Amino acid sequence: DDGNATAATVVSDDLLRGPIESIDLVAGTFVVLGQTVKVEVDTAFDDSVPNNAIDGLSVDQAVRVDGFLSPDGRIIATRVDLDDGDDVQVVGVVGNLDDAALTFSIGSLLIDYSTATFEDFDGTDLADGQVVEVEGNALAAGGELPATKVERVTDDLGADDDDLAEIEGIVTAVLSGDQFEDQMFRFRDAVV
């Protein structure tokens, strides 16, 4: 009634969780699970990261990254935290799906989903181009990730007509004067 909304639930879910493979201070990037993470001027670092900056990170250190998927496949980091390294997670676009071998890739990371459980779908309709969240315990000796869970990231916001919502993301295409889309969601009748 007073024009303010009260959140019933707030969920924060990282896009990437795992050990740092390499760091490029000049480019402002680091690589985790084969995914390139771009650090921007407004990227927040946990206080436990020395200098609260990318130069406080080190190779083999486990991190959690919040951010956005960019059209070129990189992750634009909004926040970087140190992690306990107990498991790994990656969110990205399915590519090179091989139904026979039960594998697909996210960027350069090969995912083996032969023993994975599926959440929000049964896996039979897994397809290239879908955005999924993959969890696992650790990379295998060959560098692939044996997935323990694969969850489809849906574009269904679960809202009714006239509900208010706020979404943050990177606009990847302007479809018309009142339609645009980002890597994971398509919005119609939105103010651009």
Short mmCIF file of N, CA, C and O in Angstrom, two decimals, residues 75-164:
data_model
loop_
_atom_site.label_atom_id
_atom_site.label_comp_id
_atom_site.label_asym_id
_atom_site.label_seq_id
_atom_site.Cartn_x
_atom_site.Cartn_y
_atom_site.Cartn_z
N ILE A 75 32.19 -14.83 -18.00
CA ILE A 75 31.38 -14.43 -16.85
C ILE A 75 31.87 -13.06 -16.41
O ILE A 75 33.07 -12.87 -16.14
N ILE A 76 30.96 -12.11 -16.36
CA ILE A 76 31.28 -10.79 -15.84
C ILE A 76 31.00 -10.84 -14.34
O ILE A 76 29.87 -10.97 -13.92
N ALA A 77 32.06 -10.77 -13.55
CA ALA A 77 31.94 -10.96 -12.10
C ALA A 77 31.36 -9.73 -11.42
O ALA A 77 31.82 -8.61 -11.65
N THR A 78 30.35 -9.95 -10.58
CA THR A 78 29.85 -8.89 -9.72
C THR A 78 30.42 -9.05 -8.31
O THR A 78 30.57 -8.07 -7.58
N ARG A 79 30.74 -10.29 -7.93
CA ARG A 79 31.32 -10.56 -6.62
C ARG A 79 32.19 -11.81 -6.68
O ARG A 79 31.83 -12.78 -7.34
N VAL A 80 33.30 -11.79 -5.96
CA VAL A 80 34.21 -12.93 -5.86
C VAL A 80 34.48 -13.19 -4.38
O VAL A 80 34.88 -12.28 -3.65
N ASP A 81 34.22 -14.43 -3.95
CA ASP A 81 34.48 -14.85 -2.57
C ASP A 81 35.41 -16.04 -2.57
O ASP A 81 35.41 -16.84 -3.52
N LEU A 82 36.17 -16.19 -1.51
CA LEU A 82 36.94 -17.42 -1.33
C LEU A 82 35.97 -18.53 -0.93
O LEU A 82 34.94 -18.27 -0.31
N ASP A 83 36.30 -19.77 -1.30
CA ASP A 83 35.40 -20.90 -1.06
C ASP A 83 36.16 -22.00 -0.35
O ASP A 83 37.40 -22.04 -0.37
N ASP A 84 35.41 -22.94 0.23
CA ASP A 84 36.06 -24.05 0.93
C ASP A 84 36.58 -25.12 -0.02
O ASP A 84 37.35 -25.99 0.38
N GLY A 85 36.16 -25.11 -1.27
CA GLY A 85 36.67 -26.05 -2.26
C GLY A 85 36.12 -27.45 -2.15
O GLY A 85 36.65 -28.38 -2.75
N ASP A 86 35.02 -27.63 -1.39
CA ASP A 86 34.46 -28.97 -1.21
C ASP A 86 33.80 -29.52 -2.47
O ASP A 86 33.70 -30.74 -2.65
N ASP A 87 33.29 -28.64 -3.35
CA ASP A 87 32.66 -29.08 -4.58
C ASP A 87 32.83 -27.99 -5.63
O ASP A 87 33.41 -26.94 -5.36
N VAL A 88 32.36 -28.28 -6.85
CA VAL A 88 32.48 -27.32 -7.93
C VAL A 88 31.11 -27.13 -8.58
O VAL A 88 30.24 -28.00 -8.50
N GLN A 89 30.95 -25.99 -9.22
CA GLN A 89 29.69 -25.68 -9.89
C GLN A 89 29.98 -24.75 -11.06
O GLN A 89 30.84 -23.88 -10.97
N VAL A 90 29.24 -24.93 -12.15
CA VAL A 90 29.36 -24.04 -13.29
C VAL A 90 27.97 -23.85 -13.91
O VAL A 90 27.18 -24.79 -13.98
N VAL A 91 27.67 -22.62 -14.31
CA VAL A 91 26.44 -22.32 -15.04
C VAL A 91 26.86 -21.84 -16.41
O VAL A 91 27.75 -21.00 -16.54
N GLY A 92 26.22 -22.38 -17.44
CA GLY A 92 26.56 -21.96 -18.79
C GLY A 92 25.68 -22.62 -19.83
O GLY A 92 24.74 -23.34 -19.51
N VAL A 93 26.04 -22.38 -21.08
CA VAL A 93 25.26 -22.84 -22.22
C VAL A 93 25.77 -24.20 -22.69
O VAL A 93 26.97 -24.38 -22.91
N VAL A 94 24.85 -25.17 -22.84
CA VAL A 94 25.20 -26.51 -23.31
C VAL A 94 25.67 -26.44 -24.76
O VAL A 94 25.05 -25.81 -25.61
N GLY A 95 26.79 -27.10 -25.02
CA GLY A 95 27.32 -27.21 -26.38
C GLY A 95 27.87 -28.60 -26.60
O GLY A 95 28.18 -29.32 -25.65
N ASN A 96 28.00 -29.00 -27.85
CA ASN A 96 28.61 -30.29 -28.22
C ASN A 96 27.97 -31.46 -27.49
O ASN A 96 28.66 -32.39 -27.05
N LEU A 97 26.64 -31.45 -27.37
CA LEU A 97 25.93 -32.54 -26.69
C LEU A 97 26.15 -33.85 -27.43
O LEU A 97 25.97 -33.93 -28.65
N ASP A 98 26.57 -34.88 -26.72
CA ASP A 98 26.78 -36.21 -27.28
C ASP A 98 25.91 -37.18 -26.48
O ASP A 98 26.29 -37.61 -25.38
N ASP A 99 24.74 -37.53 -27.04
CA ASP A 99 23.80 -38.42 -26.35
C ASP A 99 24.37 -39.81 -26.13
O ASP A 99 24.00 -40.49 -25.18
N ALA A 100 25.25 -40.26 -27.02
CA ALA A 100 25.82 -41.60 -26.89
C ALA A 100 26.85 -41.66 -25.76
O ALA A 100 26.85 -42.58 -24.95
N ALA A 101 27.73 -40.67 -25.71
CA ALA A 101 28.77 -40.64 -24.68
C ALA A 101 28.27 -40.03 -23.37
O ALA A 101 28.97 -40.09 -22.36
N LEU A 102 27.07 -39.42 -23.40
CA LEU A 102 26.50 -38.73 -22.24
C LEU A 102 27.42 -37.61 -21.75
O LEU A 102 27.73 -37.50 -20.56
N THR A 103 27.84 -36.77 -22.70
CA THR A 103 28.69 -35.64 -22.38
C THR A 103 28.18 -34.39 -23.11
O THR A 103 27.47 -34.48 -24.11
N PHE A 104 28.56 -33.24 -22.59
CA PHE A 104 28.38 -31.97 -23.28
C PHE A 104 29.46 -31.03 -22.75
O PHE A 104 30.20 -31.37 -21.82
N SER A 105 29.56 -29.87 -23.35
CA SER A 105 30.55 -28.91 -22.88
C SER A 105 29.88 -27.61 -22.47
O SER A 105 28.81 -27.27 -22.96
N ILE A 106 30.52 -26.94 -21.55
CA ILE A 106 30.21 -25.56 -21.23
C ILE A 106 31.53 -24.83 -21.44
O ILE A 106 32.48 -25.03 -20.69
N GLY A 107 31.59 -24.03 -22.48
CA GLY A 107 32.85 -23.43 -22.87
C GLY A 107 33.83 -24.54 -23.22
O GLY A 107 33.50 -25.46 -23.96
N SER A 108 35.00 -24.52 -22.63
CA SER A 108 36.00 -25.56 -22.90
C SER A 108 35.93 -26.72 -21.91
O SER A 108 36.70 -27.67 -22.02
N LEU A 109 35.01 -26.66 -20.96
CA LEU A 109 34.88 -27.71 -19.94
C LEU A 109 33.98 -28.83 -20.43
O LEU A 109 32.83 -28.61 -20.80
N LEU A 110 34.49 -30.07 -20.43
CA LEU A 110 33.71 -31.24 -20.80
C LEU A 110 32.98 -31.75 -19.56
O LEU A 110 33.58 -31.95 -18.51
N ILE A 111 31.66 -31.96 -19.71
CA ILE A 111 30.82 -32.44 -18.62
C ILE A 111 30.40 -33.86 -18.92
O ILE A 111 29.86 -34.14 -20.00
N ASP A 112 30.62 -34.79 -18.00
CA ASP A 112 30.14 -36.17 -18.10
C ASP A 112 28.90 -36.27 -17.21
O ASP A 112 29.00 -36.18 -16.00
N TYR A 113 27.73 -36.43 -17.84
CA TYR A 113 26.50 -36.47 -17.05
C TYR A 113 25.92 -37.88 -16.91
O TYR A 113 24.77 -38.06 -16.55
N SER A 114 26.75 -38.89 -17.12
CA SER A 114 26.28 -40.29 -17.11
C SER A 114 25.71 -40.73 -15.76
O SER A 114 24.85 -41.61 -15.71
N THR A 115 26.17 -40.14 -14.66
CA THR A 115 25.66 -40.55 -13.34
C THR A 115 24.97 -39.39 -12.62
O THR A 115 24.72 -39.47 -11.42
N ALA A 116 24.65 -38.33 -13.36
CA ALA A 116 24.05 -37.14 -12.75
C ALA A 116 22.56 -37.33 -12.50
O ALA A 116 21.88 -38.07 -13.21
N THR A 117 22.07 -36.66 -11.48
CA THR A 117 20.63 -36.53 -11.28
C THR A 117 20.21 -35.23 -11.94
O THR A 117 21.00 -34.28 -12.05
N PHE A 118 18.97 -35.18 -12.40
CA PHE A 118 18.46 -34.00 -13.08
C PHE A 118 17.42 -33.32 -12.21
O PHE A 118 16.61 -33.99 -11.58
N GLU A 119 17.47 -31.99 -12.20
CA GLU A 119 16.51 -31.23 -11.41
C GLU A 119 15.72 -30.33 -12.35
O GLU A 119 16.29 -29.68 -13.24
N ASP A 120 14.42 -30.30 -12.19
CA ASP A 120 13.50 -29.50 -13.00
C ASP A 120 13.29 -30.04 -14.41
O ASP A 120 12.61 -29.42 -15.20
N PHE A 121 13.91 -31.16 -14.75
CA PHE A 121 13.65 -31.87 -16.00
C PHE A 121 14.30 -33.23 -15.89
O PHE A 121 15.10 -33.49 -15.01
N ASP A 122 13.92 -34.15 -16.80
CA ASP A 122 14.43 -35.52 -16.67
C ASP A 122 15.68 -35.79 -17.48
O ASP A 122 16.22 -36.89 -17.45
N GLY A 123 16.16 -34.79 -18.22
CA GLY A 123 17.39 -34.95 -18.99
C GLY A 123 17.19 -35.46 -20.40
O GLY A 123 18.09 -35.36 -21.22
N THR A 124 16.01 -36.02 -20.70
CA THR A 124 15.78 -36.53 -22.06
C THR A 124 15.67 -35.41 -23.07
O THR A 124 15.90 -35.63 -24.26
N ASP A 125 15.32 -34.22 -22.63
CA ASP A 125 15.22 -33.09 -23.55
C ASP A 125 16.40 -32.12 -23.43
O ASP A 125 16.33 -30.98 -23.87
N LEU A 126 17.52 -32.59 -22.85
CA LEU A 126 18.74 -31.80 -22.80
C LEU A 126 19.16 -31.49 -24.23
O LEU A 126 19.15 -32.37 -25.09
N ALA A 127 19.51 -30.24 -24.51
CA ALA A 127 19.83 -29.85 -25.89
C ALA A 127 20.87 -28.73 -25.91
O ALA A 127 20.99 -27.96 -24.96
N ASP A 128 21.62 -28.68 -27.00
CA ASP A 128 22.55 -27.57 -27.21
C ASP A 128 21.79 -26.26 -27.12
O ASP A 128 20.66 -26.15 -27.59
N GLY A 129 22.41 -25.26 -26.51
CA GLY A 129 21.80 -23.94 -26.40
C GLY A 129 21.06 -23.71 -25.11
O GLY A 129 20.75 -22.56 -24.79
N GLN A 130 20.75 -24.77 -24.36
CA GLN A 130 20.09 -24.58 -23.07
C GLN A 130 21.10 -24.06 -22.04
O GLN A 130 22.28 -24.38 -22.10
N VAL A 131 20.60 -23.29 -21.10
CA VAL A 131 21.43 -22.83 -19.99
C VAL A 131 21.19 -23.77 -18.82
O VAL A 131 20.04 -24.02 -18.44
N VAL A 132 22.27 -24.34 -18.28
CA VAL A 132 22.16 -25.30 -17.19
C VAL A 132 23.13 -24.94 -16.07
O VAL A 132 24.14 -24.26 -16.29
N GLU A 133 22.82 -25.43 -14.88
CA GLU A 133 23.72 -25.36 -13.74
C GLU A 133 24.19 -26.77 -13.47
O GLU A 133 23.38 -27.68 -13.35
N VAL A 134 25.50 -26.97 -13.41
CA VAL A 134 26.08 -28.29 -13.21
C VAL A 134 26.88 -28.29 -11.92
O VAL A 134 27.68 -27.38 -11.68
N GLU A 135 26.66 -29.31 -11.09
CA GLU A 135 27.44 -29.47 -9.87
C GLU A 135 28.20 -30.78 -9.91
O GLU A 135 27.75 -31.75 -10.54
N GLY A 136 29.33 -30.80 -9.25
CA GLY A 136 30.14 -32.01 -9.15
C GLY A 136 31.05 -31.91 -7.95
O GLY A 136 31.11 -30.88 -7.27
N ASN A 137 31.78 -33.00 -7.70
CA ASN A 137 32.68 -33.02 -6.55
C ASN A 137 34.04 -32.43 -6.87
O ASN A 137 34.61 -31.68 -6.09
N ALA A 138 34.58 -32.79 -8.04
CA ALA A 138 35.89 -32.31 -8.47
C ALA A 138 36.11 -32.73 -9.91
O ALA A 138 35.40 -33.61 -10.43
N LEU A 139 37.08 -32.12 -10.56
CA LEU A 139 37.45 -32.53 -11.91
C LEU A 139 38.11 -33.90 -11.88
O LEU A 139 38.84 -34.22 -10.93
N ALA A 140 37.87 -34.70 -12.90
CA ALA A 140 38.52 -36.01 -13.02
C ALA A 140 39.94 -35.82 -13.55
O ALA A 140 40.33 -34.73 -13.96
N ALA A 141 40.71 -36.90 -13.54
CA ALA A 141 42.11 -36.85 -13.97
C ALA A 141 42.26 -36.33 -15.40
O ALA A 141 43.24 -35.65 -15.72
N GLY A 142 41.29 -36.62 -16.25
CA GLY A 142 41.35 -36.17 -17.64
C GLY A 142 40.89 -34.74 -17.85
O GLY A 142 40.89 -34.24 -18.97
N GLY A 143 40.48 -34.05 -16.78
CA GLY A 143 40.06 -32.67 -16.88
C GLY A 143 38.56 -32.48 -17.05
O GLY A 143 38.08 -31.35 -17.01
N GLU A 144 37.81 -33.58 -17.24
CA GLU A 144 36.36 -33.46 -17.38
C GLU A 144 35.71 -33.40 -16.00
O GLU A 144 36.29 -33.80 -15.00
N LEU A 145 34.46 -32.90 -15.97
CA LEU A 145 33.72 -32.80 -14.73
C LEU A 145 32.65 -33.88 -14.70
O LEU A 145 31.69 -33.81 -15.46
N PRO A 146 32.78 -34.89 -13.81
CA PRO A 146 31.70 -35.85 -13.63
C PRO A 146 30.58 -35.15 -12.83
O PRO A 146 30.74 -34.86 -11.66
N ALA A 147 29.46 -34.88 -13.50
CA ALA A 147 28.37 -34.13 -12.87
C ALA A 147 27.62 -35.00 -11.88
O ALA A 147 27.33 -36.16 -12.16
N THR A 148 27.31 -34.42 -10.74
CA THR A 148 26.42 -35.10 -9.78
C THR A 148 25.00 -34.59 -9.95
O THR A 148 24.05 -35.28 -9.64
N LYS A 149 24.85 -33.35 -10.45
CA LYS A 149 23.53 -32.77 -10.66
C LYS A 149 23.56 -31.84 -11.86
O LYS A 149 24.52 -31.08 -12.05
N VAL A 150 22.51 -31.90 -12.68
CA VAL A 150 22.32 -30.97 -13.79
C VAL A 150 20.93 -30.36 -13.62
O VAL A 150 19.95 -31.08 -13.53
N GLU A 151 20.88 -29.04 -13.57
CA GLU A 151 19.61 -28.34 -13.40
C GLU A 151 19.45 -27.35 -14.54
O GLU A 151 20.35 -26.57 -14.84
N ARG A 152 18.30 -27.39 -15.20
CA ARG A 152 18.05 -26.43 -16.28
C ARG A 152 17.70 -25.09 -15.65
O ARG A 152 16.90 -25.01 -14.72
N VAL A 153 18.32 -24.04 -16.16
CA VAL A 153 18.00 -22.68 -15.73
C VAL A 153 16.89 -22.21 -16.66
O VAL A 153 17.08 -22.07 -17.85
N THR A 154 15.72 -22.00 -16.09
CA THR A 154 14.54 -21.72 -16.89
C THR A 154 14.31 -20.24 -17.07
O THR A 154 14.78 -19.44 -16.27
N ASP A 155 13.57 -19.90 -18.12
CA ASP A 155 13.19 -18.50 -18.31
C ASP A 155 11.80 -18.22 -17.76
O ASP A 155 11.23 -17.17 -17.97
N ASP A 156 11.27 -19.17 -17.01
CA ASP A 156 9.96 -18.99 -16.39
C ASP A 156 10.15 -18.34 -15.03
O ASP A 156 10.73 -18.94 -14.12
N LEU A 157 9.69 -17.12 -14.88
CA LEU A 157 9.88 -16.40 -13.62
C LEU A 157 8.87 -16.81 -12.57
O LEU A 157 8.95 -16.38 -11.43
N GLY A 158 7.86 -17.63 -12.95
CA GLY A 158 6.87 -18.08 -11.98
C GLY A 158 5.98 -16.96 -11.49
O GLY A 158 5.50 -16.99 -10.36
N ALA A 159 5.77 -15.96 -12.32
CA ALA A 159 4.97 -14.80 -11.91
C ALA A 159 3.64 -14.79 -12.64
O ALA A 159 3.48 -15.39 -13.70
N ASP A 160 2.68 -14.10 -12.05
CA ASP A 160 1.38 -13.89 -12.67
C ASP A 160 1.36 -12.54 -13.36
O ASP A 160 2.20 -11.67 -13.08
N ASP A 161 0.35 -12.33 -14.23
CA ASP A 161 0.18 -11.03 -14.86
C ASP A 161 0.07 -9.95 -13.78
O ASP A 161 -0.52 -10.17 -12.72
N ASP A 162 0.66 -8.83 -14.06
CA ASP A 162 0.65 -7.66 -13.18
C ASP A 162 1.54 -7.80 -11.95
O ASP A 162 1.56 -6.91 -11.10
N ASP A 163 2.28 -8.92 -11.80
CA ASP A 163 3.26 -9.02 -10.73
C ASP A 163 4.45 -8.13 -11.07
O ASP A 163 4.79 -7.94 -12.24
N LEU A 164 5.08 -7.57 -10.08
CA LEU A 164 6.27 -6.77 -10.28
C LEU A 164 7.50 -7.63 -10.03
O LEU A 164 7.51 -8.46 -9.13
#
